Tab-separated table of C-alpha atoms in Angstrom:
chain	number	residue	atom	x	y	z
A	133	UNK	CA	4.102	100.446	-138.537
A	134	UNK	CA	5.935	102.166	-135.790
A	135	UNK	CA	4.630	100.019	-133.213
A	136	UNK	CA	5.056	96.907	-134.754
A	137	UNK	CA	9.011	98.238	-135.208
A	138	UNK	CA	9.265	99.032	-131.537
A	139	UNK	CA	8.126	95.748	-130.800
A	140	UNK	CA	10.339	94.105	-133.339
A	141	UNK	CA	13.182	96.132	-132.173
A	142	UNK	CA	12.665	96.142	-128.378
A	143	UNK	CA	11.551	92.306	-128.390
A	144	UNK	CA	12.626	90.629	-131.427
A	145	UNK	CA	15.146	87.785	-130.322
A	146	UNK	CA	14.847	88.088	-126.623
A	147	UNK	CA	13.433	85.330	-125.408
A	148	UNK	CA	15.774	83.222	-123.542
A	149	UNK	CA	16.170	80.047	-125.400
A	150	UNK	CA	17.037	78.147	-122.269
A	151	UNK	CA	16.177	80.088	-118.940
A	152	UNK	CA	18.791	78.817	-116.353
A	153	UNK	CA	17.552	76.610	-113.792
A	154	UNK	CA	20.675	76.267	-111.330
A	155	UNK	CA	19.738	74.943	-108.367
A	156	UNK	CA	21.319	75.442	-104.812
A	157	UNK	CA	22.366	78.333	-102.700
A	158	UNK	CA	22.909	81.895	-104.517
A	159	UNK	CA	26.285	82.190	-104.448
A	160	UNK	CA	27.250	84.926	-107.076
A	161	UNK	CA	25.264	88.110	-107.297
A	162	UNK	CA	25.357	90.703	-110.584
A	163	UNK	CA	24.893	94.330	-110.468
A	164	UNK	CA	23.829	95.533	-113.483
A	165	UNK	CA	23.587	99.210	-115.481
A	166	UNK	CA	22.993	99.715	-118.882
A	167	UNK	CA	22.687	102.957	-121.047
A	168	UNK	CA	22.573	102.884	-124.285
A	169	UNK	CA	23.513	106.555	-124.869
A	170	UNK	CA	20.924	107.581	-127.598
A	171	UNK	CA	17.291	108.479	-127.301
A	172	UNK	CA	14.667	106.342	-128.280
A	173	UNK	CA	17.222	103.383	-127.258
A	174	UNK	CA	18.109	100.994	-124.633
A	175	UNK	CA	20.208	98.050	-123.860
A	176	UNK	CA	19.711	95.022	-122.517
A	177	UNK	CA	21.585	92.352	-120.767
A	178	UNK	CA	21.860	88.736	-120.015
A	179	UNK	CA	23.900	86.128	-118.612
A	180	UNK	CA	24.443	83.111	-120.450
A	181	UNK	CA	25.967	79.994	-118.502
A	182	UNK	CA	28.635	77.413	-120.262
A	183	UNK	CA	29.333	74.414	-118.545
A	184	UNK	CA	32.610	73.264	-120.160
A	185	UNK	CA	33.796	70.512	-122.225
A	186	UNK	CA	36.890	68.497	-121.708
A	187	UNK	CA	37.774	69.722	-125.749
A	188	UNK	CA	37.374	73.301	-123.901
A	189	UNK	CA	33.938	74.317	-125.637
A	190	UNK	CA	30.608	75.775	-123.771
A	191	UNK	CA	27.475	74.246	-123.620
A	192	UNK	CA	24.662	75.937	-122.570
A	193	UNK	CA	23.379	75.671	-119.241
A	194	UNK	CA	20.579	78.368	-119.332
A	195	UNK	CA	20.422	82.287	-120.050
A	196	UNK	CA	19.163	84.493	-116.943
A	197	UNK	CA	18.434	88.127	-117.931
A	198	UNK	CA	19.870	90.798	-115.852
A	199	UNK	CA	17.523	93.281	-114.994
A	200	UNK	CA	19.373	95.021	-112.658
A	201	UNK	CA	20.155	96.282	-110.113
A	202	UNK	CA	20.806	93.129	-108.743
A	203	UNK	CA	20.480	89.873	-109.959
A	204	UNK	CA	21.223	86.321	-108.243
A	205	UNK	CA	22.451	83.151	-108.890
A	206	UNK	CA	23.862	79.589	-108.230
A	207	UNK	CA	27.086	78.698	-109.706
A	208	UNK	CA	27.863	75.528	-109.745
A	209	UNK	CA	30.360	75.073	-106.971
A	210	UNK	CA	34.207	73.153	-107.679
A	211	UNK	CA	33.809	73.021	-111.716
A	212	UNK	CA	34.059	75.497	-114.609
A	213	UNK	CA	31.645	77.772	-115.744
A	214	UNK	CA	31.890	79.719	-118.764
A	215	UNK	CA	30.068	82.912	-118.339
A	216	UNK	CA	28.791	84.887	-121.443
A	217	UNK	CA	27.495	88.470	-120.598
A	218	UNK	CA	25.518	89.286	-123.372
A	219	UNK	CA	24.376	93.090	-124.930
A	220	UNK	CA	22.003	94.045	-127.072
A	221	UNK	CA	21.317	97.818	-128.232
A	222	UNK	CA	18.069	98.494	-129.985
A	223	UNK	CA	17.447	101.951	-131.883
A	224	UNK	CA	14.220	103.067	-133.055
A	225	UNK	CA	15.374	106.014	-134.639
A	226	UNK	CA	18.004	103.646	-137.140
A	227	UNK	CA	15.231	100.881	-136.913
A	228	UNK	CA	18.405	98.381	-135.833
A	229	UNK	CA	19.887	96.748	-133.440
A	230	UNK	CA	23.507	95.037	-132.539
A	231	UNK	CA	24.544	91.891	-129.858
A	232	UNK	CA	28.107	91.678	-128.672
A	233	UNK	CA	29.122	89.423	-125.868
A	234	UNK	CA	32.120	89.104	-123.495
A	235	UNK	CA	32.889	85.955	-122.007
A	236	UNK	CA	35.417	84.645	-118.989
A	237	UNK	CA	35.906	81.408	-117.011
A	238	UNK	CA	34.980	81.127	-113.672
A	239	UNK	CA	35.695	78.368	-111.502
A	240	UNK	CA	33.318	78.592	-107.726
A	241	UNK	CA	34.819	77.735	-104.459
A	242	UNK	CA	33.532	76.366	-101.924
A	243	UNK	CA	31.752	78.760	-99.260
A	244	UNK	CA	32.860	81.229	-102.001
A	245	UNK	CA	30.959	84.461	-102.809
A	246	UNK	CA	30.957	85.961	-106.259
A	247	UNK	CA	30.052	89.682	-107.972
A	248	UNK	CA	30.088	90.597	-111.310
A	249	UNK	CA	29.661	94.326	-111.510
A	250	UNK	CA	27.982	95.310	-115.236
A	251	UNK	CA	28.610	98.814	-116.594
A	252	UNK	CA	26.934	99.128	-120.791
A	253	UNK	CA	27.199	102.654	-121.473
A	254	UNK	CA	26.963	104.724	-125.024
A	255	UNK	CA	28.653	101.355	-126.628
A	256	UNK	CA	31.389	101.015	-124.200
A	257	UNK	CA	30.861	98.220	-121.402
A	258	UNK	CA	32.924	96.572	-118.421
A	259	UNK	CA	32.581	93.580	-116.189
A	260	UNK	CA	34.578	93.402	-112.984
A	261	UNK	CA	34.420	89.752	-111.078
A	262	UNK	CA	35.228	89.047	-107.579
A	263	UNK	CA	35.830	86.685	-105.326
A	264	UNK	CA	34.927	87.292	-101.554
A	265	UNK	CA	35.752	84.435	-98.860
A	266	UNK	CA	33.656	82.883	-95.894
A	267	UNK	CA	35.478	85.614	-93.563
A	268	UNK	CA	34.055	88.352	-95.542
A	269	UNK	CA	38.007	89.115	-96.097
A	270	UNK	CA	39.368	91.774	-99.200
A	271	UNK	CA	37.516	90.616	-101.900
A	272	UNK	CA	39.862	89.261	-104.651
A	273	UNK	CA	39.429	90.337	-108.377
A	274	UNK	CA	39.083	87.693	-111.004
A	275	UNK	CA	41.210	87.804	-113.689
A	276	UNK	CA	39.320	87.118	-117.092
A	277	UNK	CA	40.543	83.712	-118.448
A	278	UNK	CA	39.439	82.291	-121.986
A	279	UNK	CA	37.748	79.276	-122.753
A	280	UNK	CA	40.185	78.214	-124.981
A	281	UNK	CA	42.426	77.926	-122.153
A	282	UNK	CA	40.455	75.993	-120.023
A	283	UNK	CA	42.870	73.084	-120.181
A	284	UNK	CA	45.346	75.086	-118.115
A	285	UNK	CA	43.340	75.522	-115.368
B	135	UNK	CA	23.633	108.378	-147.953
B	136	UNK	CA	21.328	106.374	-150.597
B	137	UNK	CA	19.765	104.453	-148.259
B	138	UNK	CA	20.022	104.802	-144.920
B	139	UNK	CA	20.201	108.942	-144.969
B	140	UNK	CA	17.326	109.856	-147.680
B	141	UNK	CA	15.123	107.099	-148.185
B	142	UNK	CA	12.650	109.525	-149.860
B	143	UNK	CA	15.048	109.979	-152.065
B	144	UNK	CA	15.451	106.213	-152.440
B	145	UNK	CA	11.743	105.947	-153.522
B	146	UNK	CA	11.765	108.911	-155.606
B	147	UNK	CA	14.568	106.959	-157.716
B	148	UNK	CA	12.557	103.956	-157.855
B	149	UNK	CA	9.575	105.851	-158.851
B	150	UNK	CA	11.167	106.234	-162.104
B	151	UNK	CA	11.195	102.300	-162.829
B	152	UNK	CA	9.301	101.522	-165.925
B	153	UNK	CA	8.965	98.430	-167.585
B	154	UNK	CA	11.021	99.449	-170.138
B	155	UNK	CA	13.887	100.802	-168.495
B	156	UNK	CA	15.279	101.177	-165.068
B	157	UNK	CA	17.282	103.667	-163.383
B	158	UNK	CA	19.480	102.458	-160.695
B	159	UNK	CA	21.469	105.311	-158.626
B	160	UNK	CA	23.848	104.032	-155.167
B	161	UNK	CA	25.612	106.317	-153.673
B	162	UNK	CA	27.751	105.690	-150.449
B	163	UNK	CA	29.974	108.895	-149.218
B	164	UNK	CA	31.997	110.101	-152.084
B	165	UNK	CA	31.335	106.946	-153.981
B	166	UNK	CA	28.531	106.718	-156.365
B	167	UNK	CA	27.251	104.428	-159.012
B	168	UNK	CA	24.309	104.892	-161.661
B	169	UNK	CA	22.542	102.350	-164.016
B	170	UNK	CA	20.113	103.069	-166.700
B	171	UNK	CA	18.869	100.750	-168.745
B	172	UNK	CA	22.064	98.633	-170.059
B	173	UNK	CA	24.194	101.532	-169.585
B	174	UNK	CA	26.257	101.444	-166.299
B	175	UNK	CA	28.928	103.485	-165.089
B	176	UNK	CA	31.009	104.137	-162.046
B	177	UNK	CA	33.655	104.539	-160.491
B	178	UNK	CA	35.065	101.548	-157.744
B	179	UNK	CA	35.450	103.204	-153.896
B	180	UNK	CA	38.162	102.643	-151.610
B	181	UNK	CA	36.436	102.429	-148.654
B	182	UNK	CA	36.682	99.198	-146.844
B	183	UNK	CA	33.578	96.958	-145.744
B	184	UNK	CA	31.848	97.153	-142.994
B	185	UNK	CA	31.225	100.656	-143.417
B	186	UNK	CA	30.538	100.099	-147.292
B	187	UNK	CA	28.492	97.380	-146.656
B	188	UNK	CA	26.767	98.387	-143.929
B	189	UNK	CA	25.403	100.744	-146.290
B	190	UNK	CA	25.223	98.597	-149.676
B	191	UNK	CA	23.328	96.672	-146.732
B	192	UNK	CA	20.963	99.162	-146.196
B	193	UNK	CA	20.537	99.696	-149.780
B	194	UNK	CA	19.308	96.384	-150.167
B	195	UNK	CA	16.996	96.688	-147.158
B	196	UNK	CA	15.325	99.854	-148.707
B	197	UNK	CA	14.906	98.151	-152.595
B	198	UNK	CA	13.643	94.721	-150.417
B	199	UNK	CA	10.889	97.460	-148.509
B	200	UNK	CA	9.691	99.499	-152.135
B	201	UNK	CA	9.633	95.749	-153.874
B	202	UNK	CA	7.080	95.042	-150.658
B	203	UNK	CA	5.281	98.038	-151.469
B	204	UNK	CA	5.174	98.538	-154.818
B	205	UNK	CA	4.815	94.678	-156.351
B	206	UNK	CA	6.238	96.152	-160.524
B	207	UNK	CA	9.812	96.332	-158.799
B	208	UNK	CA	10.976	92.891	-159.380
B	209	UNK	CA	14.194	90.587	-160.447
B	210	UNK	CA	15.919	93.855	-162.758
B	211	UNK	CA	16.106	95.991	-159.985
B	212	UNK	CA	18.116	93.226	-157.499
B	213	UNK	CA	19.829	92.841	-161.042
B	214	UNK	CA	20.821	96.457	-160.661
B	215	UNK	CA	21.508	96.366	-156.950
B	216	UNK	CA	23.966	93.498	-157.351
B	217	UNK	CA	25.468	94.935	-160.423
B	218	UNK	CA	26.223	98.337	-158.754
B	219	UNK	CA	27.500	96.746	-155.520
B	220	UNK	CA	29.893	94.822	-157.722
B	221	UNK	CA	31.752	97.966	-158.809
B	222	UNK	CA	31.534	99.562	-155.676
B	223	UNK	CA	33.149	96.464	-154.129
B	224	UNK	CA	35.429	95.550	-155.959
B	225	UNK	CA	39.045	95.649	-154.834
B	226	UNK	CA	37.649	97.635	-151.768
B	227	UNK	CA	38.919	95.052	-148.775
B	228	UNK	CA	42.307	96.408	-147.498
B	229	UNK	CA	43.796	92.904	-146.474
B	230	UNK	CA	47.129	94.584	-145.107
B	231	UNK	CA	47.373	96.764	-142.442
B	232	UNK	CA	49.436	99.159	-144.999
B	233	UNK	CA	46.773	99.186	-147.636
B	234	UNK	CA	44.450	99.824	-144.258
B	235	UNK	CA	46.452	102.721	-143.616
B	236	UNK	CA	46.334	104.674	-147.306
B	237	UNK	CA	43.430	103.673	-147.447
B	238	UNK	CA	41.827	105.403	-144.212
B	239	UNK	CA	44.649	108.220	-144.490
B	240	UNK	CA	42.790	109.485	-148.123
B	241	UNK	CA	39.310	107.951	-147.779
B	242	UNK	CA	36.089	109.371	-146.386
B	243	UNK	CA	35.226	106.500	-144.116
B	244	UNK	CA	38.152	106.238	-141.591
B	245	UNK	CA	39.931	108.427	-139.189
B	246	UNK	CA	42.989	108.943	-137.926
B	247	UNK	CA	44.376	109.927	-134.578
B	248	UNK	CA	47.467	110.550	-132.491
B	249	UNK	CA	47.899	110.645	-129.137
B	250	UNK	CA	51.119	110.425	-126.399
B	251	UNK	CA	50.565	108.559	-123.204
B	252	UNK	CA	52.894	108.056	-119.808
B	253	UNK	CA	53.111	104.337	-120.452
B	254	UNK	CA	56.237	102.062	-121.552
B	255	UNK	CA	56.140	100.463	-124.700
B	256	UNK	CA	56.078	96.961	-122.899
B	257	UNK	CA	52.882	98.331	-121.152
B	258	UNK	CA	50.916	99.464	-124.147
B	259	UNK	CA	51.938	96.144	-125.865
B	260	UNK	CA	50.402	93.971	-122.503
B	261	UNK	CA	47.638	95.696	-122.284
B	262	UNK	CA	47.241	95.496	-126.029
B	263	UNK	CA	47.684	91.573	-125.884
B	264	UNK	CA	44.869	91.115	-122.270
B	265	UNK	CA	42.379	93.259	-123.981
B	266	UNK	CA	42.281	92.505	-127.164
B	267	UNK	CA	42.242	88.906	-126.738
B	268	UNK	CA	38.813	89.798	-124.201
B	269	UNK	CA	36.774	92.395	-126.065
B	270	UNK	CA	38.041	92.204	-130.009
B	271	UNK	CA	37.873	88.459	-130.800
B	272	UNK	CA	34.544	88.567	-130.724
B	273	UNK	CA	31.055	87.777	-133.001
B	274	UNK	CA	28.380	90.374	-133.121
B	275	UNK	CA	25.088	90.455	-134.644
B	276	UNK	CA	23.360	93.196	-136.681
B	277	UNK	CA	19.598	92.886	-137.489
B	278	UNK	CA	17.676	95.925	-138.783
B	279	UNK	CA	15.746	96.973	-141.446
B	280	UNK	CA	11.879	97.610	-141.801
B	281	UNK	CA	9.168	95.527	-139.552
B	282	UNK	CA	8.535	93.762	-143.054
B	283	UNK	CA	11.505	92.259	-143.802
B	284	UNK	CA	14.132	91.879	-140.537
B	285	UNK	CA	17.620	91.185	-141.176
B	286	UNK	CA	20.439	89.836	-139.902
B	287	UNK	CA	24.569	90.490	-140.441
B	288	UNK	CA	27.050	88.148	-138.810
B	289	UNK	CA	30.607	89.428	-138.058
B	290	UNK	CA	33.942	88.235	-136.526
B	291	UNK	CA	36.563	89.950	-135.718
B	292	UNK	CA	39.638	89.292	-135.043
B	293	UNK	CA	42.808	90.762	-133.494
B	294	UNK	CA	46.435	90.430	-133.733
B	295	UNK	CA	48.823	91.970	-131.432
B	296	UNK	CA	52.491	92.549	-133.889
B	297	UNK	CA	55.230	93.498	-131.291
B	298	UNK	CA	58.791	94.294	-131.890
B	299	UNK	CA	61.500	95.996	-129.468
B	300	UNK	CA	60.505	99.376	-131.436
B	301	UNK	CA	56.994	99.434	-132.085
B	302	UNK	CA	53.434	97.416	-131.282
B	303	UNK	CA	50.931	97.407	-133.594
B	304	UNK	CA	47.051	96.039	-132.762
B	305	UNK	CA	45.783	95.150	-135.872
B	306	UNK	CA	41.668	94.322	-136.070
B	307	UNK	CA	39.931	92.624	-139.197
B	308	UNK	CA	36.199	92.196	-139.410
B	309	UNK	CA	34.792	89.166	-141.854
B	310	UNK	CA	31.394	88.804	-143.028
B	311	UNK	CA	29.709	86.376	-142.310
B	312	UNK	CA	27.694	85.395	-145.472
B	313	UNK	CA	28.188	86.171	-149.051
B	314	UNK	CA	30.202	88.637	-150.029
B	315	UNK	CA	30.971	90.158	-153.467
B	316	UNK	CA	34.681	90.952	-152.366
B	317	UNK	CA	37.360	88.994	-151.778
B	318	UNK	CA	37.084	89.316	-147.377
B	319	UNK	CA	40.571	87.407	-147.164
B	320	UNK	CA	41.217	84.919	-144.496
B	321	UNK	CA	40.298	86.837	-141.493
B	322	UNK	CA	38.351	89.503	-142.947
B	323	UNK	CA	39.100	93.680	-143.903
B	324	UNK	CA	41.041	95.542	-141.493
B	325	UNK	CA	38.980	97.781	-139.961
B	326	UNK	CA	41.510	99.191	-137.047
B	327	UNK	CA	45.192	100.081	-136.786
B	328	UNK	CA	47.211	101.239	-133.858
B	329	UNK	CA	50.616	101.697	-133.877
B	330	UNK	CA	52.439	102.263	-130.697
B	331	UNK	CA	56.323	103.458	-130.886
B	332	UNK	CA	58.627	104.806	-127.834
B	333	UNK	CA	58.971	108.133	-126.910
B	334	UNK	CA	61.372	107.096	-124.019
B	335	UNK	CA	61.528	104.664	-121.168
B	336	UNK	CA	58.025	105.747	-119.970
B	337	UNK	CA	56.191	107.194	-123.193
B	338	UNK	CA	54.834	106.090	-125.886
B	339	UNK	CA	53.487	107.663	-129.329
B	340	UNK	CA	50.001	106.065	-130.756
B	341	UNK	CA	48.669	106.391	-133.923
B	342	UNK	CA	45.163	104.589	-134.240
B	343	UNK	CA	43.521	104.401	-138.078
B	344	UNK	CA	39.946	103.209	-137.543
B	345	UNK	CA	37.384	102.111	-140.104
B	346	UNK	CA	34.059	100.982	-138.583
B	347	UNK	CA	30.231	101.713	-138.640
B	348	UNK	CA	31.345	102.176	-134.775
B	349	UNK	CA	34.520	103.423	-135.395
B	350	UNK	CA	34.156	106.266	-132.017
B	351	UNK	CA	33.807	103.463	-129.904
B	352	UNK	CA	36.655	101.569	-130.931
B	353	UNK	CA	39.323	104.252	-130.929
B	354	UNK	CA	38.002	105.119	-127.425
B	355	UNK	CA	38.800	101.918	-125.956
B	356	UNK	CA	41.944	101.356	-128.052
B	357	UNK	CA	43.247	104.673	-127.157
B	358	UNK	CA	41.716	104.399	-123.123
B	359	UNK	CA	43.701	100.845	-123.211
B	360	UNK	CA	47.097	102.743	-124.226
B	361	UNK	CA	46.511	105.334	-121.462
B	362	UNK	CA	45.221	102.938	-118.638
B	363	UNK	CA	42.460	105.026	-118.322
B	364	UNK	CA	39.975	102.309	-119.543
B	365	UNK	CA	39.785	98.591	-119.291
B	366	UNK	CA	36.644	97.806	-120.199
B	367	UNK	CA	35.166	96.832	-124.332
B	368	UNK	CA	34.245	98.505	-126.932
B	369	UNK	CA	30.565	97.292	-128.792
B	370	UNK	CA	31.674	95.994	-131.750
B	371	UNK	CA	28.035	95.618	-133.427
C-alpha cells in the first residue's frame, strides 16, 4: 500500500500532456531549485508554454519539465509567449499533494538571451527573468506582465 | 482532528456501525458534531472553509477508505457525513473582511499578527497591488487521500487591494471549486486580511489575520512584501 502511494503521490499527474517541441536556437535558459521543506517530500517543476490569443488567452504550446540545474529552450522569437511555471509538492507522510502556478508574458527579441532563475523552497517560490543582449551588456530584468494585459503590449 | 490526525480513531468509531444504528462522531478543532441513530446534535463552528473543509474533506476521504474496506458501511453513513457537515457549515463563510476579522480574532483556525516596517504607506500599498495581482490570483489543486480512492480540490483565489489616504488593506478570498454546503459568496471565504496604516512618512503599522490550511506561508510573504524583504509567492495549495 505504501508503495503504490509513493507512486501515486510522486507520479500521479505528471506526465506532460503536451511535451514542447520548439524548434530553433536555445535562446532562454532556466535554472532551477526546488525544496520542498519536509521529509519524505519533494517538489517538482515545469514550464508550460502559452502562445497567445488576440482575445488575450493561452494556448498551449507544450510543457518541458525543469529538472534543474539547467534547463534549455527556444522561445519563439518577435511574438508573445505566456510562460506558466508550474509546482507541485507531494507528501508521503499527509498522503497529498498541491499544484500552484505563476505565470508572466514574455515577448523574445531578436539575438536576445533569456534566464529565468527558479527558487521553490518550504512553500515559498520566486522567478526572476532577464533579458541579456547580443553584446553580453547588463542584463535587464523582466518585469512580470499578465496575460490579461496582453493587449497593451 | 477526526480524520486527518487519528484515523484509528476514525475506524474505531465506525467499528461501532450496526445495522441497526449508526454512530457518527466529526470533530474539527474545537468544533464537534455527533449522530446516533436519528438523534443529532451539535453545535455550528465559526471557522471559515478551507481550513474546515480541508478537514470535513478529509473526513470524507477516511469514511470513502473504511466503506472500501469494510463493504456493511454504506449510503447511512455518507447520510451521516453530509448531515454533520451541514451543521458544521453552516453560516461558517466570513464573506466580509470584518466578519473575517472576529472571526479569526476568537476562532481556533486563524492567526493574527502585527508587525512595523520602514516603508511608506504608498509603498506597502504598490507592492501590495504588483504582488498580489502575480502570486494570489491564482488556481491551485489539492489531490490526496488513500491509493484507493485519489482526490481532487479545485480553488481560486482571489485578491483585492482596498486603498485609502489612511490605510491599505489586501484582502484574499478562496472559492471552492465544486459543491459546497455553504453559501462560498461570489468570490469565495476570506481567508487573509492585512491592514496597513501610517506610522509616519516612512512607517507603516500591519496587521495580517490569516485563515488557511497554509496559513505560515501566506503571512510570510504578505508580511516579507510589506517589509521588501521578499518578492517572491507564497504556495497557495
Amino acid at each position: 500500500m505504501v508503495a503504490v502511494s509513493a507512486i501515486a503521490l510522486t507520479c500521479g499527474g505528471c506526465a506532460l500532456s503536451t511535451p514542447y517541441a520548439g524548434e530553433g536556437p536555445h535562446n532562454m535558459q532556466v535554472r532551477t531549485t526546488t525544496d520542498a521543506g519536509e521529509p519524505l517530500a519533494a517538489t517538482r517543476a515545469w514550464l508550460a508554454v502559452q502562445r497567445v490569443t488576440s482575445d488575450c488567452r493561452g494556448e498551449v504550446e507544450g510543457e518541458i519539465y525543469l529538472r534543474g540545474p539547467v534547463d534549455s529552450l527556444h522561445l519563439p522569437v518577435g511574438r508573445l509567449s505566456n510562460l506558466v511555471f508550474k509546482f507541485r509538492t507531494s507528501s508521503l507522510l499527509s498522503q497529498s499533494s498541491g499544484m500552484t502556478s505563476y505565470s508572466t508574458l514574455i515577448r523574445p527579441r531578436e539575438g536576445h538571451a533569456y534566464e529565468a532563475t527558479v527558487d521553490y523552497r518550504s512553500g515559498l517560490f520566486t522567478v526572476d527573468l532577464i533579458e541579456i543582449a547580443p553584446q553580453r551588456a547588463s542584463p535587464r530584468k523582466l518585469l512580470r506582465r499578465d496575460i490579461a494585459n496582453c493587449a497593451t503590449d | 482532528m477526526w480524520a486527518a490526525g487519528n484515523r484509528g480513531k476514525t475506524f474505531a468509531s465506525l467499528r461501532k456501525f450496526t445495522s441497526i444504528g449508526i454512530k457518527f462522531r466529526l470533530s474539527c478543532g474545537e468544533s464537534r458534531l455527533e449522530y446516533w441513530g436519528m438523534t443529532m446534535r451539535g453545535r455550528a463552528t465559526r471557522a471559515c472553509p478551507p481550513a474546515l473543509h480541508a478537514c470535513l474533506h478529509r473526513a470524507g476521504e477516511s469514511l470513502a477508505a473504511a466503506r472500501k474496506r469494510r463493504s456493511q458501511i454504506t449510503a447511512p453513513e455518507w447520510l451521516a457525513f453530509l448531515a454533520a457537515a451541514s451543521v458544521l457549515l453552516a453560516g461558517c463563510a466570513a464573506t466580509t473582511p470584518e466578519d473575517f476579522r472576529q472571526q479569526v480574532t476568537s476562532g481556533a483556525f486563524g492567526s493574527a499578527e502585527k508587525l512595523d516596517v520602514d516603508r511608506s504607506l504608498r509603498d506597502v500599498a504598490a507592492v501590495f497591488r504588483e504582488r498580489s495581482s502575480a502570486c494570489l490570483q491564482v488556481r491551485t489543486k489539492r489531490y490526496g487521500g488513500p491509493a484507493v480512492r485519489y482526490t481532487m480540490q479545485v480553488w481560486d483565489y482571489t485578491p483585492t487591494v482596498v486603498a485609502t489616504d489612511t490605510r491599505v488593506e489586501l484582502h484574499l478570498q478562496a472559492k471552492y471549486d465544486g459543491l459546497t454546503l455553504y453559501d462560498q459568496g461570489k468570490n469565495g471565504a476570506y481567508v487573509l486580511l492585512a491592514q496597513a496604516t501610517p506610522l509616519d512618512a516612512r512607517r507603516t503599522h500591519l496587521e495580517v489575520w490569516t485563515l488557511a490550511p497554509r496559513s505560515d506561508t501566506l503571512r510570510d510573504a504578505v508580511m516579507g512584501w510589506a517589509k521588501g524583504s521578499f518578492a517572491g509567492c507564497p504556495d497557495l495549495s
